[in-house]
Short mmCIF file of C-alpha atoms and ligand atoms in Angstrom, two decimals:
data_model
loop_
_atom_site.label_atom_id
_atom_site.label_comp_id
_atom_site.label_asym_id
_atom_site.label_seq_id
_atom_site.Cartn_x
_atom_site.Cartn_y
_atom_site.Cartn_z
CA MET P 1 -0.26 0.04 -0.14
CA SER P 2 1.08 3.56 -0.47
CA GLU P 3 1.74 6.01 2.07
CA PRO P 4 -0.94 8.86 2.59
CA SER P 5 1.27 11.50 1.10
CA ALA P 6 1.92 9.44 -2.12
CA ILE P 7 -1.90 9.12 -2.94
CA ALA P 8 -2.46 12.87 -2.34
CA ALA P 9 0.57 13.62 -4.40
CA ASN P 10 -0.23 11.12 -6.92
CA LEU P 11 -3.65 12.62 -7.12
CA ALA P 12 -2.43 16.04 -7.66
CA THR P 13 -0.29 14.60 -10.69
CA ILE P 14 -3.18 13.22 -12.27
CA HIS P 15 -5.40 16.22 -12.01
CA ALA P 16 -2.82 18.31 -13.50
CA ARG P 17 -1.94 16.06 -16.12
CA ILE P 18 -5.90 15.96 -16.95
CA ALA P 19 -5.80 19.68 -16.78
CA GLU P 20 -2.85 19.91 -19.33
CA ALA P 21 -4.47 17.25 -21.76
CA CYS P 22 -7.86 19.12 -21.61
CA ALA P 23 -5.85 22.30 -22.39
CA ARG P 24 -4.04 20.91 -25.34
CA ALA P 25 -7.78 19.64 -26.61
CA ASN P 26 -8.99 23.32 -26.06
CA ARG P 27 -11.50 21.75 -23.59
CA PRO P 28 -12.75 23.05 -20.52
CA PRO P 29 -10.75 22.02 -17.57
CA GLY P 30 -13.45 20.64 -15.44
CA SER P 31 -14.65 18.58 -18.42
CA VAL P 32 -13.07 15.53 -17.39
CA THR P 33 -14.00 13.39 -13.81
CA LEU P 34 -11.50 11.32 -12.60
CA VAL P 35 -12.92 7.85 -11.47
CA ALA P 36 -10.04 6.43 -9.03
CA VAL P 37 -10.00 2.75 -9.59
CA SER P 38 -9.63 1.60 -5.77
CA LYS P 39 -9.67 -2.22 -6.60
CA THR P 40 -7.80 -4.63 -4.62
CA ASN P 41 -6.67 -1.79 -2.54
CA PRO P 42 -7.93 -1.39 1.24
CA GLN P 43 -10.41 0.58 2.54
CA GLN P 44 -7.67 2.46 4.33
CA ALA P 45 -6.30 3.84 0.54
CA VAL P 46 -10.04 5.08 -0.37
CA LEU P 47 -9.85 7.05 2.91
CA GLU P 48 -6.66 8.71 1.95
CA ALA P 49 -7.89 9.66 -1.19
CA LEU P 50 -11.13 11.08 -0.05
CA ALA P 51 -9.06 13.11 2.44
CA ALA P 52 -7.51 14.41 -0.53
CA GLY P 53 -10.56 15.58 -1.81
CA GLN P 54 -11.35 12.64 -4.41
CA GLN P 55 -15.10 11.47 -4.24
CA VAL P 56 -15.49 9.51 -7.37
CA PHE P 57 -14.24 5.65 -7.08
CA GLY P 58 -14.10 2.65 -9.63
CA GLU P 59 -14.29 -0.83 -8.44
CA ASN P 60 -14.51 -3.94 -10.52
CA ARG P 61 -16.03 -6.42 -8.32
CA VAL P 62 -19.50 -5.75 -6.62
CA GLN P 63 -18.39 -8.11 -3.61
CA GLU P 64 -15.27 -5.91 -3.00
CA ALA P 65 -17.07 -2.87 -3.21
CA ALA P 66 -19.72 -4.01 -1.16
CA GLU P 67 -17.20 -4.71 1.50
CA LYS P 68 -15.43 -1.20 1.08
CA PHE P 69 -18.10 1.57 0.44
CA PRO P 70 -21.36 1.50 2.41
CA ALA P 71 -19.65 1.96 5.77
CA LEU P 72 -17.83 4.88 4.13
CA ARG P 73 -21.06 6.56 2.61
CA ALA P 74 -22.42 7.92 5.85
CA ALA P 75 -19.45 10.24 6.75
CA HIS P 76 -18.69 10.93 2.83
CA PRO P 77 -22.39 11.53 1.14
CA ALA P 78 -21.05 13.34 -1.77
CA MET P 79 -18.87 10.03 -2.78
CA ARG P 80 -19.99 8.30 -6.31
CA LEU P 81 -19.08 4.73 -6.77
CA HIS P 82 -18.78 3.32 -10.45
CA ILE P 83 -19.08 -0.55 -11.04
CA ILE P 84 -16.34 -0.80 -13.96
CA GLY P 85 -16.16 -4.68 -14.08
CA GLY P 86 -17.68 -7.51 -16.11
CA LEU P 87 -20.97 -8.16 -14.14
CA GLN P 88 -22.70 -11.37 -13.91
CA THR P 89 -26.56 -11.40 -13.90
CA ASN P 90 -26.60 -12.90 -10.12
CA LYS P 91 -24.79 -9.65 -8.62
CA ALA P 92 -27.28 -7.29 -10.80
CA ARG P 93 -29.25 -6.56 -7.46
CA ASP P 94 -26.19 -5.88 -5.26
CA ALA P 95 -24.52 -3.72 -8.11
CA VAL P 96 -28.09 -1.67 -8.23
CA ARG P 97 -28.17 -1.59 -4.65
CA ILE P 98 -24.45 0.03 -3.96
CA ALA P 99 -23.67 1.73 -7.33
CA ASP P 100 -24.08 5.08 -8.58
CA VAL P 101 -22.91 4.24 -12.23
CA ILE P 102 -22.89 0.74 -13.91
CA GLU P 103 -20.44 1.29 -16.28
CA THR P 104 -20.64 -2.57 -17.72
CA ILE P 105 -23.93 -3.27 -19.43
CA ASP P 106 -23.11 -5.11 -22.29
CA ARG P 107 -25.91 -8.13 -23.01
CA PRO P 108 -29.62 -8.50 -23.36
CA LYS P 109 -29.66 -10.97 -20.21
CA LEU P 110 -27.93 -8.52 -17.99
CA ALA P 111 -29.63 -5.30 -19.12
CA SER P 112 -32.89 -6.84 -18.15
CA ALA P 113 -31.59 -8.31 -14.90
CA ILE P 114 -30.50 -4.68 -14.04
CA ALA P 115 -33.86 -3.43 -15.18
CA GLU P 116 -35.36 -5.64 -13.05
CA ALA P 117 -33.13 -5.08 -9.93
CA MET P 118 -34.15 -1.68 -10.71
CA GLN P 119 -37.72 -1.93 -9.91
CA LYS P 120 -36.95 -4.16 -6.81
CA GLU P 121 -34.68 -1.68 -5.22
CA GLY P 122 -36.53 1.45 -6.31
CA ARG P 123 -32.84 2.95 -7.32
CA ARG P 124 -31.74 3.86 -10.83
CA PRO P 125 -28.19 4.15 -10.95
CA ASP P 126 -26.89 5.59 -14.44
CA CYS P 127 -25.77 2.90 -16.94
CA LEU P 128 -22.86 2.72 -19.60
CA VAL P 129 -23.13 0.20 -22.38
CA GLN P 130 -19.24 -1.36 -22.70
CA VAL P 131 -18.07 -1.72 -26.06
CA ASN P 132 -15.89 -4.43 -27.02
CA THR P 133 -13.97 -2.12 -29.54
CA GLY P 134 -11.07 -4.58 -30.20
CA GLU P 135 -13.64 -7.73 -30.76
CA GLU P 136 -11.09 -9.79 -28.24
CA PRO P 137 -13.11 -12.84 -27.33
CA GLN P 138 -11.76 -12.99 -23.79
CA LYS P 139 -13.38 -9.15 -23.03
CA SER P 140 -16.57 -7.77 -21.91
CA GLY P 141 -18.48 -5.78 -24.04
CA VAL P 142 -20.94 -5.62 -26.72
CA ALA P 143 -19.50 -6.33 -30.16
CA ARG P 144 -18.86 -3.10 -32.51
CA HIS P 145 -21.50 -4.45 -34.98
CA GLU P 146 -24.09 -5.09 -32.60
CA ALA P 147 -23.70 -1.94 -30.41
CA ASP P 148 -26.28 0.23 -32.27
CA ALA P 149 -28.98 -2.26 -31.77
CA PHE P 150 -28.10 -2.74 -28.28
CA ILE P 151 -27.92 0.79 -27.37
CA ARG P 152 -31.22 1.28 -28.77
CA ALA P 153 -32.49 -1.91 -26.81
CA ALA P 154 -31.15 -1.28 -23.48
CA ARG P 155 -32.95 2.16 -23.55
CA GLU P 156 -36.05 1.45 -25.26
CA GLU P 157 -36.77 -1.89 -24.48
CA HIS P 158 -35.41 -2.42 -21.09
CA GLY P 159 -35.82 1.31 -20.00
CA LEU P 160 -32.35 1.75 -18.51
CA PRO P 161 -31.16 5.15 -18.04
CA VAL P 162 -28.13 4.89 -20.38
CA SER P 163 -26.15 7.81 -20.12
CA GLY P 164 -22.94 7.01 -22.11
CA LEU P 165 -20.56 4.37 -23.26
CA MET P 166 -17.26 2.71 -21.91
CA CYS P 167 -14.45 0.68 -23.58
CA ILE P 168 -10.96 -0.76 -23.03
CA PRO P 169 -8.98 -1.02 -26.17
CA PRO P 170 -6.64 -3.95 -26.45
CA VAL P 171 -3.18 -3.33 -24.73
CA GLU P 172 -1.49 -4.07 -28.11
CA ASP P 173 -3.29 -1.52 -29.96
CA ASP P 174 -2.74 2.22 -30.34
CA PRO P 175 -5.70 3.40 -28.07
CA ARG P 176 -6.73 6.41 -30.28
CA PRO P 177 -8.90 4.75 -32.98
CA HIS P 178 -10.57 2.79 -30.24
CA PHE P 179 -11.56 6.08 -28.29
CA ALA P 180 -12.68 8.02 -31.68
CA PHE P 181 -14.87 4.80 -32.58
CA LEU P 182 -16.57 5.32 -29.03
CA ARG P 183 -16.98 8.92 -29.36
CA ASP P 184 -18.71 8.60 -32.71
CA LEU P 185 -20.90 5.97 -31.48
CA ALA P 186 -22.25 7.90 -28.70
CA ALA P 187 -22.38 11.19 -30.56
CA ARG P 188 -25.13 8.77 -32.73
CA HIS P 189 -26.77 8.00 -29.83
CA GLY P 190 -26.78 11.53 -28.04
CA LEU P 191 -25.26 10.06 -25.29
CA LYS P 192 -22.96 12.54 -23.21
CA VAL P 193 -20.68 10.29 -21.02
CA LEU P 194 -17.47 8.54 -22.62
CA SER P 195 -15.61 6.44 -19.99
CA MET P 196 -12.29 5.68 -21.70
CA GLY P 197 -8.73 6.36 -20.61
CA MET P 198 -6.75 4.33 -17.80
CA SER P 199 -3.18 5.03 -16.25
CA GLY P 200 -1.55 4.41 -19.53
CA ASP P 201 -3.59 6.30 -22.04
CA PHE P 202 -5.99 8.66 -20.11
CA GLU P 203 -4.44 11.68 -22.15
CA ALA P 204 -4.91 10.26 -25.34
CA ALA P 205 -8.62 9.21 -24.46
CA ILE P 206 -8.89 13.21 -23.37
CA ALA P 207 -7.89 14.18 -26.70
CA GLU P 208 -10.84 12.15 -28.46
CA GLY P 209 -13.23 13.46 -26.17
CA ALA P 210 -13.26 11.35 -22.77
CA THR P 211 -15.74 12.71 -19.97
CA HIS P 212 -14.32 10.31 -17.61
CA VAL P 213 -11.23 8.52 -17.08
CA ARG P 214 -10.69 5.68 -14.74
CA VAL P 215 -6.85 5.68 -13.18
CA GLY P 216 -5.82 3.03 -11.05
CA SER P 217 -2.24 2.05 -10.46
CA ALA P 218 -1.33 5.89 -11.10
CA ILE P 219 -3.05 6.77 -7.87
CA PHE P 220 -2.77 3.93 -5.70
CA GLY P 221 0.36 2.21 -6.83
CA ALA P 222 0.77 -1.00 -8.64
CA ARG P 223 -1.47 -3.80 -8.07
CA ALA P 224 -0.66 -7.19 -7.12
CA PRO P 225 -1.14 -9.54 -10.13
CA ALA P 226 -4.48 -10.77 -10.34
C1 PLP X 1 -8.06 -1.71 -13.25
C2 PLP X 1 -9.13 -0.91 -14.47
C3 PLP X 1 -8.74 0.41 -14.56
C4 PLP X 1 -7.67 0.84 -14.11
O1 PLP X 1 -6.39 0.47 -14.82
P1 PLP X 1 -5.08 1.09 -14.54
O2 PLP X 1 -4.37 0.83 -15.43
O3 PLP X 1 -4.34 0.68 -13.28
O4 PLP X 1 -5.32 2.81 -14.35
C5 PLP X 1 -9.68 1.04 -15.37
N1 PLP X 1 -10.65 0.63 -15.91
C6 PLP X 1 -11.03 -0.70 -15.54
C7 PLP X 1 -12.52 -1.42 -16.35
C8 PLP X 1 -10.35 -1.75 -14.81
O5 PLP X 1 -10.72 -2.63 -14.68
#
């Protein structure tokens, strides 16, 4: 785990780099939200980030998020939790209960499970559709050629509050064309939120229009291999 001062210093560095990337892209400095990806890091690391003013967090696994976050909310009502990992339908209800944003809607069965969970929980977290822009078989996300139809179905058939799109480009590719694809797809559907860019490529994502960047290791330090 990083020292407290290290997390605060890393956050300041990332904010400065976001501001510079916005300036280079002629975008207003406040147009990008930093989602601090705290997966695998202990609650203490989240507390240190909160103390440094960070309020938006991302977690991959619903179970891990459920252990770390609800206890913090009472003292930090402004904090926001994004679920950014692939979701199984049997986790839909827990996800709806704890998340403010679910970034990984990617198939009809999940869309319908989330819609049903929203009814039962009386809560409607914002939803993003995850697109597998690299068409990688091992990765979550709707395929490129199915994305238009799925976005429409998620909104119109399942009634989900879809506010945008999310992607994770293949590690070996230049990410820029993937980010540009996602931006154009969002524009076609009138969607405002673009969650794209991680520690290694968030500046490129901002150049292509990211509204949310998901940064983990550059804030909390390297994670142990999964
Ligand atoms: C882990 C993760 C991140 C953060 O990755 P870093 O390279 O540590 O910044 C972002 N998005 C998703 C979906 C992740 O799983």
